Amino acid sequence: MASLMKSFVDVSPGSQFPIQNLPYGVFRPSAGASPRPGVAIGDSVVDLSVLSEAGLFKGPLLSSSSCFSQTSLNAFMALGRPAWKEARKTLQKLLSDGEPTLRDDHVLRSKAILPMNQVTMVMPAVIGDYTDFFSSKEHAVNCGTIFRGGKEDALPPNWVHVPIGYHGRASSVVISGTDIRRPRGQTSPPPGENAPEFKPSALLDFELEMAAFVGPGNELGKPVSVDEAADHIFGFVIMNDWSARDIQKWEYVPLGPFLGKSFGTTISPWIVTMEALDPFICDAPEQDPPALQYLTEKNRFTYDIPMQVAIRPKGESKASVISNTNFKYLYWTVCQQLAHHTVNGCNLNTGDLLASGTISGPSFGSLGSLLEMSVAGSREVKLEHGGVRRFLKDGDEVVMSAVCEGDGFNVGFGECRGKVIPAFNS
Amino acid sequence: MASLMKSFVDVSPGSQFPIQNLPYGVFRPSAGASPRPGVAIGDSVVDLSVLSEAGLFKGPLLSSSSCFSQTSLNAFMALGRPAWKEARKTLQKLLSDGEPTLRDDHVLRSKAILPMNQVTMVMPAVIGDYTDFFSSKEHAVNCGTIFRGGKEDALPPNWVHVPIGYHGRASSVVISGTDIRRPRGQTSPPPGENAPEFKPSALLDFELEMAAFVGPGNELGKPVSVDEAADHIFGFVIMNDWSARDIQKWEYVPLGPFLGKSFGTTISPWIVTMEALDPFICDAPEQDPPALQYLTEKNRFTYDIPMQVAIRPKGESKASVISNTNFKYLYWTVCQQLAHHTVNGCNLNTGDLLASGTISGPSFGSLGSLLEMSVAGSREVKLEHGGVRRFLKDGDEVVMSAVCEGDGFNVGFGECRGKVIPAFNS
């Protein structure tokens, strides 16, 4: 504790963004300005384009790179782990309390370090493909029971062998704070009818997920082994995979979810790096039956990341927490997901997003969707600050957060938030 | 016939690329050169960057546009139908036999018009998202019978109401001529076993499809109506949606196809525009039950496009034709697909690809996959030049083509070809 690294930038006790975190995002310093990469520290944002132009990245991999002068993080993410480590080392040194370079250069400092509440966060990366996995055993069992009936057969026979995933819609992945329009669509025929209904979704839900950004990709036809997979992961963001359960239920056989998901997917703006998450490594669940060889990790681990979901109804000032869960419950790790994804030769590109699937824990208070909490709408979910929900109402804001508690510091993800607005009226 | 438009560029009788076609592609004139847009005419390619630099696009929408100086067609496709019509009018005039501007300027002509066999075709557009539909009723019934058993229940109950689609993998869409590596993956446990196998796919297949490139997109939350949909479609290419049936069968419940498809998808290089396909408009199949209102077209039509599949085994000089089918058999039109895709508010971007799904006709000779022709491998498919197939062997080249026969001219798509190479050996 005595030797805990500190920054000259103000970081309040308990802040999610101490010098031990330094998550990457992309922001506009003012309305007209072009987006540029930054890192969060305390309540401030460090403009990496300014530091780069000032020649402060002096390491061999970054000194002549233009990666921090781009409007997305893709160029930086493509450089790979050695460059990420170099950047982290440089930034931790530049921002540490004993280092005068930036601390005492008041002109540079005022240009490079901006109050977070004065900047606008934008999408951190250009996402090529977005893949959504289905890695929580608890969630898979809960969904199987609800959608296919019968707890005994709830888990499909492939589930314990295959890190099941599907292609999601990349175009509608949006940054935290973007309103989500309630989707319209076809739903099952009402009892006694043959024709489906067409209407705004009546069963709008969230799904709490964690999503990994791919750093260096792989060539088409060249799989990445499970033990090499970690070097392809740049960092994590919180994701809300908004889901319209009634649309999803009617459409998903036989080709999977489509319009029940593609109307919007929200991510938190700050990408927390694997280096920052290192202190929170923990054991991953044991796998029974054992995974096939291509999915067997020499060093199997995951991360202890407590996560939370809250709902703030329209007009309310307080959000009601409805779930406390943890990333560590997931059965399939991100390395297993990535190895599986590429084992057929599929190529990943820098900026691709691999989402975990809904994160549900073993207890009632640790579920990752209203579908599960309300048991498909059959029970009311109580909001601590008043009201009940089975599914989301117009005006509801869903706020997801995740904070790792370290020894004397936190490593947080900030928030992933989005408000439901009424359906399109043609 | 007397008034049929002709070009001064050599176009042999029966050519797929007469002046009535003018499909768009992107090519490299030589190995080191940067890619640029072109149109095909006869056995030649017209370099649009050269015509544009020479100031020959004089219309109001294109005279000051840099869309033909890009390395993809996205900028041109984003401009929309008025600009596409202006480009077509300009090109048909410039290339017509009575027009001296290009015909008699020998320096410009030799720079702008290149032999097709000396250029290299590359991907015509940057594809954001790729969506694959499931629009052939015959194919859906055949697959249902094979995968789910029983011809009576073969068609899922939603099929006649929903233009079913799913998100495909955009990163592995490749240009015709790219080798396709046989994928490895998990397949169902052998009889009496509990654990799945991991091996190179033994049931590798093609799927004959047509895919539409999206021109102007739509904003997130703003659906496109079925009667506006046509203005968002730039043109069509042939697609081979390579499929590993054994991997697909084991993985696809409950979230749909993933690694059974994502190892490669081939498209033909020339995008045939809707304007060129106008003479081939025909009635689309009647829909019973009637489509829901948002899918009901004021003017319902499709295109009469004969399509063919052939296999050329390793070492053979001749390809054996194994299917003759037609785009017009598809139950759901591309306008219905696009309206459905956006009805929930999902945004499409310029360059997105909407594929039809496997095109199977009503007869045995008009099926679009080996799965159907061999009835899941239970029968041999005879190759006219020798050999039989149930599924594809290493070294097999699959060649797909499509040619519309007009009144005195053809409008063809060229070829979509790809050769199967052996699985990755780690």
Coordinates of N, CA and C in Angstrom, one line a residue, chain A residues 123-132 166-183 213 238-244 251 257-268 351 353 355 416-419, chain B residues 127-131 167 217-223 340-350 352:
Chain A
M123 N -17.7 6.4 -30.5 CA -17.4 5.0 -30.6 C -15.8 4.9 -30.6
P124 N -15.3 4.0 -29.7 CA -13.8 3.9 -29.6 C -13.1 3.3 -30.8
A125 N -13.9 2.5 -31.6 CA -13.3 1.8 -32.7 C -14.3 1.6 -33.9
V126 N -13.7 1.4 -35.0 CA -14.6 1.0 -36.2 C -14.7 -0.5 -36.0
I127 N -15.9 -1.0 -35.8 CA -16.2 -2.4 -35.6 C -16.5 -3.0 -37.0
G128 N -15.7 -4.0 -37.3 CA -15.9 -4.8 -38.6 C -17.1 -5.7 -38.4
D129 N -16.8 -6.8 -37.6 CA -17.8 -7.8 -37.3 C -18.0 -7.8 -35.8
Y130 N -19.3 -8.1 -35.4 CA -19.6 -8.2 -34.0 C -20.2 -9.6 -33.8
T131 N -19.6 -10.4 -32.9 CA -20.0 -11.7 -32.6 C -20.5 -11.8 -31.1
D132 N -21.6 -12.4 -31.0 CA -22.2 -12.5 -29.6 C -22.2 -14.0 -29.2
Y166 N -23.0 -16.4 -32.3 CA -23.6 -16.1 -33.6 C -23.2 -14.7 -34.0
H167 N -23.4 -14.4 -35.3 CA -23.0 -13.1 -35.8 C -24.0 -12.1 -35.4
G168 N -23.6 -11.0 -34.8 CA -24.5 -9.9 -34.4 C -24.5 -8.8 -35.5
R169 N -25.2 -7.8 -35.3 CA -25.3 -6.7 -36.2 C -24.3 -5.6 -35.8
A170 N -23.3 -5.3 -36.6 CA -22.3 -4.4 -36.2 C -22.7 -2.9 -36.4
S171 N -23.6 -2.7 -37.4 CA -24.0 -1.3 -37.7 C -24.7 -0.6 -36.6
S172 N -25.4 -1.4 -35.8 CA -26.3 -0.8 -34.8 C -25.6 -0.8 -33.4
V173 N -24.3 -1.1 -33.3 CA -23.6 -0.9 -32.0 C -23.4 0.6 -31.8
V174 N -23.9 1.1 -30.6 CA -23.8 2.5 -30.4 C -23.2 2.8 -29.0
I175 N -22.8 4.0 -28.9 CA -22.0 4.4 -27.6 C -23.0 4.7 -26.5
S176 N -22.6 4.4 -25.3 CA -23.4 4.7 -24.1 C -24.0 6.1 -24.2
G177 N -25.3 6.2 -23.8 CA -26.0 7.5 -23.9 C -26.9 7.7 -25.1
T178 N -26.7 6.8 -26.1 CA -27.6 6.9 -27.3 C -29.0 6.3 -26.9
D179 N -30.0 7.1 -27.3 CA -31.4 6.5 -27.0 C -31.6 5.3 -27.9
I180 N -32.4 4.4 -27.3 CA -32.8 3.2 -28.0 C -34.3 3.2 -28.4
R181 N -34.6 3.2 -29.7 CA -36.0 3.2 -30.1 C -36.6 1.8 -29.9
R182 N -37.7 1.8 -29.3 CA -38.4 0.5 -29.2 C -38.7 -0.1 -30.6
P183 N -38.3 -1.3 -30.8 CA -38.5 -1.9 -32.2 C -39.9 -2.3 -32.4
F213 N -12.6 -6.3 -27.4 CA -12.2 -5.7 -28.7 C -11.0 -6.5 -29.1
I238 N -18.3 -2.8 -21.2 CA -19.6 -3.3 -20.9 C -20.5 -3.2 -22.1
M239 N -21.4 -4.2 -22.3 CA -22.3 -4.2 -23.4 C -23.8 -4.4 -22.9
N240 N -24.7 -3.7 -23.5 CA -26.1 -4.0 -23.3 C -26.7 -4.5 -24.6
D241 N -26.9 -5.7 -24.7 CA -27.5 -6.4 -25.9 C -29.0 -6.3 -25.8
W242 N -29.6 -5.2 -26.1 CA -31.0 -5.0 -26.0 C -31.7 -6.1 -26.8
S243 N -32.8 -6.6 -26.3 CA -33.5 -7.7 -26.9 C -35.0 -7.6 -26.8
A244 N -35.7 -7.8 -27.9 CA -37.1 -7.8 -28.0 C -37.6 -9.2 -28.0
E251 N -39.1 -15.3 -34.5 CA -38.2 -15.4 -35.7 C -37.1 -16.4 -35.5
P257 N -31.3 -15.4 -33.7 CA -31.8 -14.1 -33.4 C -31.4 -13.1 -34.6
F258 N -32.4 -12.2 -34.9 CA -32.1 -11.3 -36.0 C -32.7 -9.9 -35.6
L259 N -33.9 -9.7 -36.0 CA -34.5 -8.4 -35.7 C -34.8 -8.2 -34.2
G260 N -34.9 -9.2 -33.5 CA -35.1 -9.1 -32.0 C -33.9 -8.5 -31.3
K261 N -32.8 -8.3 -32.0 CA -31.5 -7.8 -31.4 C -30.9 -6.7 -32.2
S262 N -31.2 -6.6 -33.5 CA -30.4 -5.7 -34.4 C -30.8 -4.2 -34.4
F263 N -31.8 -3.9 -33.5 CA -32.2 -2.5 -33.4 C -31.3 -1.6 -32.6
G264 N -30.3 -2.3 -31.8 CA -29.4 -1.5 -31.1 C -28.7 -2.3 -30.0
T265 N -27.4 -2.0 -29.9 CA -26.5 -2.6 -28.9 C -25.6 -1.6 -28.3
T266 N -25.6 -1.4 -27.0 CA -24.9 -0.3 -26.4 C -23.6 -0.7 -25.8
I267 N -22.5 0.0 -26.0 CA -21.3 -0.3 -25.3 C -20.8 0.9 -24.4
S268 N -20.1 0.6 -23.4 CA -19.5 1.7 -22.5 C -18.3 2.3 -23.3
G351 N -10.6 -4.5 -34.2 CA -11.8 -3.7 -34.0 C -13.0 -4.6 -34.0
L353 N -15.6 -7.2 -32.4 CA -16.1 -7.2 -31.0 C -16.6 -8.6 -30.7
A355 N -18.6 -10.5 -27.9 CA -19.4 -10.3 -26.6 C -19.6 -11.6 -25.9
C416 N -22.5 2.0 -18.9 CA -23.1 1.7 -20.2 C -24.6 2.0 -20.0
R417 N -25.0 3.2 -20.5 CA -26.4 3.5 -20.3 C -27.2 3.8 -21.6
G418 N -28.5 3.6 -21.5 CA -29.3 3.9 -22.7 C -30.8 4.0 -22.3
K419 N -31.5 4.9 -22.9 CA -32.9 5.2 -22.5 C -33.8 4.7 -23.7
Chain B
I127 N -17.5 -4.1 -47.3 CA -18.8 -4.6 -46.8 C -18.9 -4.3 -45.3
G128 N -19.9 -3.6 -44.9 CA -20.0 -3.4 -43.4 C -20.6 -4.6 -42.8
D129 N -21.9 -4.9 -43.1 CA -22.5 -6.1 -42.6 C -23.0 -6.9 -43.7
Y130 N -23.0 -8.2 -43.5 CA -23.5 -9.1 -44.6 C -24.7 -9.9 -43.9
T131 N -25.8 -9.9 -44.6 CA -27.0 -10.6 -44.1 C -27.4 -11.7 -45.1
H167 N -27.5 -12.8 -39.5 CA -26.3 -12.1 -39.8 C -25.2 -13.0 -40.2
G217 N -27.9 4.0 -47.4 CA -28.4 3.3 -46.2 C -29.6 4.1 -45.6
N218 N -29.9 3.7 -44.3 CA -30.9 4.4 -43.6 C -30.4 4.6 -42.1
E219 N -31.0 5.6 -41.5 CA -30.6 6.0 -40.2 C -31.1 5.0 -39.1
L220 N -30.4 4.8 -38.1 CA -30.8 3.9 -37.0 C -32.2 4.4 -36.5
G221 N -33.2 3.5 -36.4 CA -34.5 3.9 -35.9 C -35.5 4.3 -36.9
K222 N -35.0 4.4 -38.2 CA -35.9 4.9 -39.3 C -36.1 3.8 -40.3
P223 N -37.1 3.0 -40.3 CA -37.4 1.9 -41.2 C -37.5 2.4 -42.7
H340 N -38.1 -5.7 -44.4 CA -38.1 -6.5 -43.2 C -36.9 -6.2 -42.3
H341 N -35.7 -6.1 -42.9 CA -34.5 -5.9 -42.2 C -34.5 -4.6 -41.4
T342 N -35.2 -3.6 -42.0 CA -35.1 -2.3 -41.3 C -36.4 -2.0 -40.5
V343 N -37.4 -2.8 -40.5 CA -38.7 -2.5 -39.9 C -38.5 -2.3 -38.4
N344 N -37.5 -2.9 -37.8 CA -37.2 -2.8 -36.3 C -36.4 -1.6 -36.1
G345 N -36.0 -0.8 -37.1 CA -35.1 0.3 -36.9 C -33.7 0.1 -37.2
C346 N -33.3 -1.2 -37.6 CA -31.9 -1.5 -37.9 C -31.4 -0.7 -39.0
N347 N -30.3 -0.1 -38.9 CA -29.7 0.7 -40.0 C -28.8 -0.1 -40.9
L348 N -29.0 0.1 -42.2 CA -28.2 -0.4 -43.3 C -27.2 0.6 -43.7
N349 N -26.0 0.2 -44.1 CA -25.0 1.1 -44.6 C -24.7 0.8 -46.0
T350 N -24.2 1.8 -46.7 CA -23.7 1.6 -48.1 C -22.7 0.5 -48.1
D352 N -23.4 -2.7 -47.6 CA -23.9 -3.9 -46.9 C -24.4 -4.9 -48.0

